[in-house]
Structures are given as C-alpha cells and as structure tokens.
Amino acid sequence: MKATDIKDPEYFHKVVDCQYACPAHTPVPEYIRLIAAEQYTEAYMVNWESNVFPGVLGRTCDRPCEPACRRGRVEEEPVAICRLKRVAADHKGDVKHLMPKPAETKNGKRIALIGGGPASLTVARDLAPLGYEIHLYDEQDLAGGMMRSQIPSFRLPAEVLNEEVNFILDMGIHTHLKTYVSSLKEVLEKDYDAIFVGTGAPRGRDLPDLPGRWEAAQSIHIGIEWLASVAFEHTSKIGKKVIVLGGGNTAMDCCRTSRRLGGDEVKVVVRSPFSEMKASPWEKEDAMHEDIPILDCHVPKSFVTENGVLKGMTFEKVHAVYDEKGRRSLVSTGEPDVFIEADEVLMAIGQENSFPWIERDLGIEFDKWEMPMVDSVTFQSTHPKVFFGGDSAFGPKNVITAVAHGHQAAVSIDLFCRGESLQKRPDPMTNLVSQKMGIHEWSYDNAVVDDLRYVVPQADKTMTLANRKVEVELGFNLSVGFKEAQRCLNCDVQTVFNTSRCIECDACMDICPTSCITFTTTGPEEELRQRLIAPAPNTSQYLSVSDLLKTGRVMVKDEDVCLHCGLCAERCPTAAWDMQQYLYSVTKACKLPGAVI
Amino acid sequence: MTYTRPRFRNPHLPVNEIGYTQKDYEGALSTLCAGCGHDSISGAIVQACYELAIEPHRVAKMSGIGCSSKTPAYFLSNSHGFNSVHGRMPSVATGAYLANRDLVYFGVSGDGDTASIGMGQFVHAIRRNLNMVYLVMNNGCYGLTKGQDSATADLGSKSKSGHTNPFQAIDLAGLALELGASFVARSFSGDKTQLVPLLKAAMAHPGFAFIDVISPCVTFNNNPGSTKSYDYVREHLEATATIDFVPIKSEITTQYDAGSTKDLALHDESMIRLHKIAADWDPQNRWSAMNALHQARTKGEILTGLIFLDKGLQDLHTVLDTTDKPLNTLKQPELCPGSKALEEINAGLR
C-alpha cells in the first residue's frame, strides 16, 4: 500500500463518521463537546451555521449520522446525536446577535425562491446577508414547507419551527405567502437574476385502480394532504376505526395523529415485512407505544363499501421471497383474504414530484420520469438561471438533505450572479490543531466512558393523546444530556502520525485498547488487512499507512474502531503521535461573523 | 494522564485455542515512562502467552525491585504474582517452585536487581537449574534513581549527563553460560519477531531459561554515546540465527533451503527451528556458544538470538527426587501414610 496522504482534507473528514454521513456535514463532535462544556449557545450556533434548523432537526431528523457512529461498532448503540442537538436548541441563550445581519448595502441582484421549505430557506439564509434581494413564494399561510405541513405538532411544536423560520425571514426576506406559483414562465418574466425551485415532492401516491376507491372517496385520504389539513386546522377529527396504509415515517405520523383526533382503533397496514419498513425504528416504536398495531405483509386488495359508506378493506396475506440477487418479491401465502373494518383510510404509500406549473418550453429539460435534469454538484438545471434543491431536485429525501442542497445551490447562485464558473467551487474550510496541553494532558476529555445510551423521556400518554399539540418527547435534561454527550468518542480529534519522529519502540501498538495499530512490512491492502494484530475486515474504513520507517516496516492504523482515547500519543516518547482536532466546514456562500468555524 | 485503559476492545480480535484473545493476557496500564523498552517486553510476554494458549492461572510472575520488576503488574492480570525484596526473587521463586512444580514460573528482573544486589541469588538459581524463565530487562542504568550506570553498562558508554562509564560490564549471558545454565538467549525489546519465539521456547524448556533483553531506558539512557539506546542497539545487532518456535502438533509451513535450518526438539515435542544460522556456531555446544559471544563482543556487536541450549541437564525437582504433585494437592493419606508405612521405613533403617 502507498503511504496515506493525511493532508488530503477528505481523509480525516471520513474518519469523523457522523459528520461524514451527515448530508450537511455538521461538525457533530464539536457541538457535542460544547454541550458537555455547558456552552449551549455556542453548540447551537455550530449547528445553525451548518444545518440551519437545529431545533427542528433535533426532534425530527432522519439521523443518518447515528448508524454511522463509531460507538455503534465498539458498543451496542450509537451516541444519541440527534437528541443532543435538541439539548443545545432547548437550552441556548440569546442567539440573534450571533447571526449574520442583513446586508447594509444591497448588491442589486434579485433572487426568487419557489416553495418555502427547508431548501429555499437555506438558500435565503446564505444569500440574504450577502446583499441579495430575496423573494420567497409559498402557497401556504406560513413558511416552513413540509416541516410545517407534514410533521405533526406533537413531534415538532410550532413555536420551535417558527423561531427558526423567523431567524431567516427576519433577514429582510420578501415573503409572498398564500401565493401559488402556477407558471414558471411568469416568474422568469419578472427578471430575477436567478430562481431557486424548492417545491418538494408534493404529490402523495394514490391507489386509483383499487376496487371501491372512488365509491367512498370522502373517507379515503392522501396522507400528506390530510396531515397538512390537520396542521392548518382544516381537519380536526377522524373516524373511530382508521386504517393507515404504508410503512414510512409519513404513515407513522398519520396513525399517531389519528389517535389524537378520535381514532380509537388505528391500524397501520403495510405490504413489506416489519423489518424492511421504511420508517425509522424509533418512529415505529413510538407508534406501537401509542397502541397502534402494525400489520405487515398485507397487500391491499379492495376498499369495501356499502351504499357509498366505507366499511373497511380487504388484504391479501403475503410473505417475502428473495431471488439469488437478493431482490424481493411478495408471494401470496394462500391464506384467505383478511377483512379489516375502517371508518376512514389514510394512504401514506409514498410521494412524488410534480411540476404541472413548469412549462415544458422554457429550456428546462425533464427526464423520462418527469424529473428535471439537475446537476448533482451545482444544482443548476438546463436553464442557467433556474436551480433546484431539496426533494424537488432528486426526489423525496429529508430535511437535512434539503439543507445540504440549499447550501450548495446558494454557492452556485452566488457564483452565477458574480459571473464566475459554477465548477470552480471554493474549498471547504479545514483546520487541524494539536490538543496537547502538557506531557500527558489533552484539551479534550479523552477518557472513554462505559455508559450505555440514555433513553429520552416522554410525556405521559394520557396527556399526549388528548391534545395533538402536546409534544411527546421531553428531551434530555441537562445532567442526562451531559452524560450522553460524554459518550461521544471525539472522532474529530485525529491521531496524527509523524514518521520521522518514530523510534519504533512499539509502545503505541502495545497500549492501543482496540488493537488498531500494527508495525509491519507493507503489502497490498487486501493482504495487509488480514495480517494486522486484529484483522480489519471493514473495508468501508480506511487503513492509514505511514512512510517507510528505519527498520523497513510501516505503521498501519485501522481507523475502524479507534476510540480516539489518545493512549498512543500518551505512550509515545517522541511525540510521533499527536492528537489534533480536525474541523471541516462545508463550502457555503456566507460565513458566520466571528464563528468558531 | 490516563490511568485506566478503556473497556472497549476490537471486535475482530482473533482467539487462541482456549478461546482467549490477546487482551485476556493484558495487565494494568503501565506507569513506566512512555516508550520504555520494558513495556515492549511486557507486550511480547502477552503475545507469547496468548500464542502458546497458556491458561493465565497456570503462570506465576516473580520479580524483585526496580522498573523491570514493576512490569508484572502490566501483563497477565489473571496470573499469580510475587513482588519480592530487591535481588531476592530467585529465593522466592525457588520456594514457590518446590511447593508447586505445575506452574510456569516467569521471573522478571533488571540489571540492578540481577547483576548488583541480586547477583548471589542469581548464580545459585542457575546452579540449581530451577525450571523457570529468568528474564532480565537490561537497560544498563538505574532508571528509578535517575539513570546512574549499572553493572551491565558497557565500558565507555556515555550517560545522559555526558559522563563516560569507566568500568567493565558484566555480561549476564556470558555469566549464565559459564555457570552452566541450560538455556541462554539474548534479545532486544524493539524486536518482537525474535523475542516472542524466544520467550515461547524458554517457557517450553524444562529448566533454567535465561533471557537477557536489551531494553533502552528512554528517559536516562537513550542518548547519543549510550550503547543501550534504540539507535545503537539496532545498528549493532548480530543474530545467531532467525528463530521460529514450532508448538506441539503444528505443521511446519515455512520452507527453507536444505541445510540452512537446524531443528531442536524440546521435551514436550515442540521444536525450536533455527535458520540463517551464524557460521561456526553450534547452539548445543557450550564452547561454540562462548566463542560466538566473545567474538561478537570483540567486534563491538551485540549477539542476539538463542545462544545455548542444553537438553540433558536435570531440573531441581528431578535432582532432589521430590514428589510429582504440588504440595497443596497432597492430602492426609499421602502425608500420613499410617503406622504400617512407618514400620516399613523403620525396618529399612535397621
């Protein structure tokens, strides 16, 4: 193997598993340390700079960071990263003065944002302080997009959302609410310098051909539309017996909302096996905790109606069969069909993009799935002035992905408006700083605690089911939040090896608690991985290989289960190892004034 | 400073024949200086015991006083141990060995503990051929008292303070050879590929196995001019042979050119396999071994590897014709065989 180039900014970035997995690359260990230091405001700002909606995401994020967490590979469960974010948001002080001010002088450029969700709001936040005049269009009464219309209040209280939306709108954004944009042509004619489309994936899937679908149409609803009508208080009750079709997070929100609007017997019915449902495991748990059974392997066959009144649905029972390539097919078990009674049915079986308002002769090309052709780096469409982001760019994902898109689209729009190449994007900000305080002292808490993951307390069920606006999760209190924060392994504090200083005393190899370090002769990676002190089968994690040492060997470190405990550096007599904190901040159009990154 | 090792271990660590990982042979976190050669030797002991699949409770660690003698705290936490008086480890080891012949005795000493205060004890342990490993962590200085020259410091070796040693060094390997030790080896803490097989062979050897391990004192004796520094030792190493330890029942997979290897079978059917053997050296001939030692010394080189092996010498229990069983397993019927047995003994004396 060739010696690893640790100067490549992406190398150490990948070692910080949580940050690397996060679409917005939020510097997770950095804000977790700030929480442990009771610096909640600073922790909030590290988040806000990166992901714009810490309070929202600390309650509702899909948490791609947590399955990536190194702690999950050395112990049972990852750090509760998401809920620690909420600790920062709940306990922050005044943050308004830390945020960028609206530009005093405008730069004369006008930008239109279509859709008021997380992607558009991110673009607004990044561009407004630079002097852009931002016009935000949304059909609803309030900005927030799907964060408001699809996420129920018992998971995300309106005041939390309002606060974070208003941080952005207060930057002098021109809002055009209750304004449905029905023609992109008309918007283009208004001569904006650039247009950003962040309209999400607004069309919920239907089962139009299922027998009985249209006989009892008034009792059968599309999940996301129904959730929106609840959020905007057009709907306030539902029948006693409810079937929710679908196995994703929207289905979980639908069934739990139903329980709060009068549904006594709410059932989730899903085609796939329980373990393969798309919903996050914790969302499934929360639904079941509210006495909602999840019936898996049931394929809808028909809506049963009597005189135009819905009576229930029939389902075929199936089981999953996998071919040699692992592809799944659902095969009937041969059992008789199942009838389930229902007064109302909510369909949460997926959602799609829909662009009826974009004329097809404007120069924006669409692919065969009716999706716009969008560059995955610049987010520019085939019309140079029109950019896409969030769910509307590449299909339904999640809030944090929309934020990540927004940042990159903002960079592109800024470059575009300045007449510069969109391909020549500024480098990310990186910084590598030694944490050495003394011979055996580090400026971070390097001890590895044994605590298992702490459970977030919930409000009493009788209270939360009685009022859809009562938040279920209570969040960690400060002392539990501190203990959970201490579980973080500080993966951003990197083990940096200096070949020329090493005297090959083997002390680091002997001390490493997880046997990550081996001094040996080099070889091809595949073979080398087998003959380390502990074999390194996890090829998704790098091996760090040093230059040749005096004895002809190399130092090989398997990054997989390194605890970042600093023992290698403590036992090194020549400081050939050093613990250095690596900060990586994604390129953004606008930097925070006086921020740590 | 970190005083405790994190609890988490690498989930992919291999296990040995008895289901233990190398981590099961670890000890407490070392309090020696960072980079101390002694810690590497502890690491080699851990590796050797893991690879031999010794049950940790079958090992007794014996030591005296000094940096070296602290190390039994840093390996084999689940083994027996006795940290004795300065230089008196051989006496305690003799007693323990006579009381229980079934344990593997692992004596750890230093150059001060052996070549100065404990010299009288050391030579008698050799003379009696105790079945034990006697390992000297040899750094040529008194590290615990700020690095004064020890009795193994080479003539002309320069200390950290710049002073040159005016005295002849005691060559512990040469002394052991002269006194009739049945297994004599020398190694370097920075060379685990040599040290680990030597340790395994020493543990398999049924007699007094002496290993002198040059172990740089990173704080007081790793300076230019010192003959026990990492750099100096690496530049002056000369090996008698490359050594492999082949345990019982395992197949020999490494192939060497015919005539370039020499196999030494041990009593338990394990084997020491030597290759790249130095010219004019026969590991089973004491004169050849002494000659090789002297020649290397004359050339200013440090001879390492297995130096001498005598498979014929009887160990102390055999010489004294003592009981086969550990004393703690002897019960009343064996200890008080009754009046009939007494009559027979008395009759034998008439």
Short mmCIF file of N, CA and C in Angstrom, two decimals, chain A residues 462-531:
data_model
loop_
_atom_site.label_atom_id
_atom_site.label_comp_id
_atom_site.label_asym_id
_atom_site.label_seq_id
_atom_site.Cartn_x
_atom_site.Cartn_y
_atom_site.Cartn_z
N THR A 462 -51.52 9.59 28.38
CA THR A 462 -52.90 10.11 28.51
C THR A 462 -52.93 11.60 28.18
N MET A 463 -51.86 12.31 28.47
CA MET A 463 -51.80 13.73 28.14
C MET A 463 -51.56 13.96 26.66
N THR A 464 -50.61 13.20 26.11
CA THR A 464 -50.23 13.50 24.73
C THR A 464 -51.31 13.07 23.74
N LEU A 465 -52.03 11.98 24.07
CA LEU A 465 -53.06 11.54 23.13
C LEU A 465 -54.30 12.44 23.17
N ALA A 466 -54.43 13.21 24.24
CA ALA A 466 -55.60 14.07 24.37
C ALA A 466 -55.47 15.36 23.56
N ASN A 467 -54.25 15.74 23.23
CA ASN A 467 -54.06 17.02 22.55
C ASN A 467 -52.92 16.88 21.55
N ARG A 468 -53.23 17.07 20.29
CA ARG A 468 -52.21 16.81 19.27
C ARG A 468 -51.05 17.81 19.33
N LYS A 469 -51.21 18.87 20.11
CA LYS A 469 -50.14 19.87 20.17
C LYS A 469 -49.17 19.65 21.33
N VAL A 470 -49.47 18.66 22.17
CA VAL A 470 -48.56 18.40 23.29
C VAL A 470 -47.39 17.56 22.79
N GLU A 471 -46.18 18.05 22.99
CA GLU A 471 -45.01 17.34 22.48
C GLU A 471 -44.78 16.06 23.28
N VAL A 472 -44.56 14.97 22.56
CA VAL A 472 -44.40 13.67 23.22
C VAL A 472 -43.04 13.57 23.91
N GLU A 473 -41.99 13.84 23.16
CA GLU A 473 -40.64 13.72 23.75
C GLU A 473 -40.34 14.94 24.60
N LEU A 474 -39.75 14.67 25.76
CA LEU A 474 -39.44 15.78 26.67
C LEU A 474 -38.01 16.28 26.47
N GLY A 475 -37.20 15.51 25.79
CA GLY A 475 -35.80 15.91 25.61
C GLY A 475 -34.98 15.54 26.85
N PHE A 476 -33.68 15.41 26.68
CA PHE A 476 -32.79 15.14 27.82
C PHE A 476 -32.77 16.36 28.74
N ASN A 477 -32.74 16.13 30.04
CA ASN A 477 -32.44 17.25 30.92
C ASN A 477 -30.93 17.47 30.90
N LEU A 478 -30.47 18.51 31.56
CA LEU A 478 -29.06 18.89 31.39
C LEU A 478 -28.09 17.83 31.92
N SER A 479 -28.46 17.18 33.03
CA SER A 479 -27.49 16.22 33.58
C SER A 479 -27.42 14.95 32.72
N VAL A 480 -28.57 14.51 32.22
CA VAL A 480 -28.53 13.33 31.33
C VAL A 480 -27.90 13.74 29.99
N GLY A 481 -28.19 14.95 29.55
CA GLY A 481 -27.57 15.43 28.31
C GLY A 481 -26.06 15.44 28.43
N PHE A 482 -25.55 15.85 29.59
CA PHE A 482 -24.10 15.84 29.80
C PHE A 482 -23.55 14.41 29.71
N LYS A 483 -24.27 13.49 30.37
CA LYS A 483 -23.78 12.11 30.39
C LYS A 483 -23.81 11.50 28.98
N GLU A 484 -24.86 11.81 28.24
CA GLU A 484 -24.93 11.29 26.88
C GLU A 484 -23.83 11.92 26.02
N ALA A 485 -23.58 13.21 26.24
CA ALA A 485 -22.53 13.90 25.47
C ALA A 485 -21.17 13.26 25.74
N GLN A 486 -20.96 12.80 26.98
CA GLN A 486 -19.68 12.18 27.33
C GLN A 486 -19.47 10.84 26.61
N ARG A 487 -20.54 10.27 26.08
CA ARG A 487 -20.38 9.00 25.34
C ARG A 487 -19.68 9.22 24.00
N CYS A 488 -19.66 10.46 23.54
CA CYS A 488 -19.04 10.75 22.23
C CYS A 488 -17.55 10.42 22.30
N LEU A 489 -17.04 9.75 21.28
CA LEU A 489 -15.64 9.33 21.27
C LEU A 489 -14.69 10.41 20.72
N ASN A 490 -15.21 11.58 20.37
CA ASN A 490 -14.36 12.66 19.83
C ASN A 490 -13.59 12.21 18.60
N CYS A 491 -14.30 11.64 17.66
CA CYS A 491 -13.62 11.12 16.46
C CYS A 491 -12.98 12.22 15.62
N ASP A 492 -13.34 13.47 15.90
CA ASP A 492 -12.70 14.54 15.13
C ASP A 492 -11.32 14.87 15.69
N VAL A 493 -10.98 14.35 16.88
CA VAL A 493 -9.62 14.53 17.39
C VAL A 493 -8.78 13.40 16.78
N GLN A 494 -8.01 13.76 15.79
CA GLN A 494 -7.36 12.76 14.95
C GLN A 494 -6.04 12.29 15.54
N THR A 495 -5.70 11.03 15.28
CA THR A 495 -4.39 10.51 15.63
C THR A 495 -3.47 10.83 14.45
N VAL A 496 -2.59 11.79 14.64
CA VAL A 496 -1.72 12.22 13.54
C VAL A 496 -0.31 11.66 13.78
N PHE A 497 0.20 10.91 12.81
CA PHE A 497 1.48 10.20 12.97
C PHE A 497 2.56 10.88 12.15
N ASN A 498 3.74 11.08 12.79
CA ASN A 498 4.86 11.71 12.12
C ASN A 498 5.98 10.66 12.00
N THR A 499 6.17 10.14 10.80
CA THR A 499 7.11 9.04 10.59
C THR A 499 8.52 9.38 11.05
N SER A 500 8.97 10.61 10.78
CA SER A 500 10.37 10.92 11.05
C SER A 500 10.69 10.94 12.55
N ARG A 501 9.67 11.10 13.38
CA ARG A 501 9.93 11.14 14.83
C ARG A 501 9.90 9.76 15.48
N CYS A 502 9.37 8.77 14.80
CA CYS A 502 9.12 7.46 15.43
C CYS A 502 10.43 6.72 15.65
N ILE A 503 10.64 6.19 16.87
CA ILE A 503 11.83 5.38 17.16
C ILE A 503 11.48 3.90 17.23
N GLU A 504 10.25 3.55 16.86
CA GLU A 504 9.80 2.16 16.79
C GLU A 504 9.96 1.42 18.12
N CYS A 505 9.49 2.03 19.19
CA CYS A 505 9.55 1.37 20.49
C CYS A 505 8.33 0.47 20.68
N ASP A 506 7.35 0.56 19.78
CA ASP A 506 6.14 -0.28 19.81
C ASP A 506 5.16 0.10 20.92
N ALA A 507 5.45 1.16 21.66
CA ALA A 507 4.59 1.48 22.81
C ALA A 507 3.14 1.69 22.39
N CYS A 508 2.93 2.38 21.27
CA CYS A 508 1.56 2.67 20.82
C CYS A 508 0.84 1.38 20.44
N MET A 509 1.57 0.50 19.78
CA MET A 509 0.99 -0.77 19.35
C MET A 509 0.56 -1.60 20.58
N ASP A 510 1.43 -1.59 21.62
CA ASP A 510 1.12 -2.38 22.82
C ASP A 510 -0.03 -1.80 23.62
N ILE A 511 -0.14 -0.48 23.63
CA ILE A 511 -1.13 0.14 24.53
C ILE A 511 -2.51 0.21 23.92
N CYS A 512 -2.62 0.27 22.60
CA CYS A 512 -3.90 0.56 21.96
C CYS A 512 -4.98 -0.42 22.43
N PRO A 513 -6.02 0.09 23.11
CA PRO A 513 -7.02 -0.82 23.67
C PRO A 513 -7.80 -1.59 22.61
N THR A 514 -7.92 -1.01 21.43
CA THR A 514 -8.69 -1.70 20.40
C THR A 514 -7.78 -2.27 19.30
N SER A 515 -6.50 -2.41 19.61
CA SER A 515 -5.55 -3.07 18.69
C SER A 515 -5.63 -2.53 17.27
N CYS A 516 -5.62 -1.21 17.15
CA CYS A 516 -5.75 -0.59 15.82
C CYS A 516 -4.41 -0.44 15.13
N ILE A 517 -3.32 -0.45 15.92
CA ILE A 517 -2.02 -0.07 15.36
C ILE A 517 -1.13 -1.30 15.22
N THR A 518 -0.53 -1.46 14.05
CA THR A 518 0.40 -2.56 13.82
C THR A 518 1.62 -2.01 13.10
N PHE A 519 2.81 -2.40 13.55
CA PHE A 519 4.04 -2.10 12.81
C PHE A 519 4.42 -3.37 12.07
N THR A 520 4.48 -3.30 10.77
CA THR A 520 4.74 -4.49 9.99
C THR A 520 5.30 -4.09 8.64
N THR A 521 5.69 -5.08 7.85
CA THR A 521 6.11 -4.77 6.49
C THR A 521 4.87 -4.48 5.67
N THR A 522 5.04 -3.64 4.66
CA THR A 522 3.86 -3.25 3.89
C THR A 522 3.48 -4.36 2.90
N GLY A 523 2.37 -4.18 2.27
CA GLY A 523 1.88 -5.18 1.31
C GLY A 523 0.63 -4.65 0.66
N PRO A 524 0.03 -5.43 -0.25
CA PRO A 524 -1.23 -4.99 -0.87
C PRO A 524 -2.32 -4.87 0.21
N GLU A 525 -3.22 -3.91 0.03
CA GLU A 525 -4.19 -3.61 1.08
C GLU A 525 -4.96 -4.84 1.54
N GLU A 526 -5.44 -5.62 0.58
CA GLU A 526 -6.30 -6.75 0.93
C GLU A 526 -5.56 -7.74 1.84
N GLU A 527 -4.28 -7.96 1.50
CA GLU A 527 -3.48 -8.91 2.26
C GLU A 527 -3.08 -8.31 3.61
N LEU A 528 -2.75 -7.02 3.58
CA LEU A 528 -2.35 -6.32 4.80
C LEU A 528 -3.48 -6.35 5.84
N ARG A 529 -4.71 -6.17 5.37
CA ARG A 529 -5.87 -6.15 6.27
C ARG A 529 -6.00 -7.47 7.05
N GLN A 530 -5.51 -8.55 6.47
CA GLN A 530 -5.64 -9.86 7.11
C GLN A 530 -4.60 -10.08 8.21
N ARG A 531 -3.41 -9.46 8.05
CA ARG A 531 -2.34 -9.82 8.98
C ARG A 531 -2.02 -8.73 10.00
#
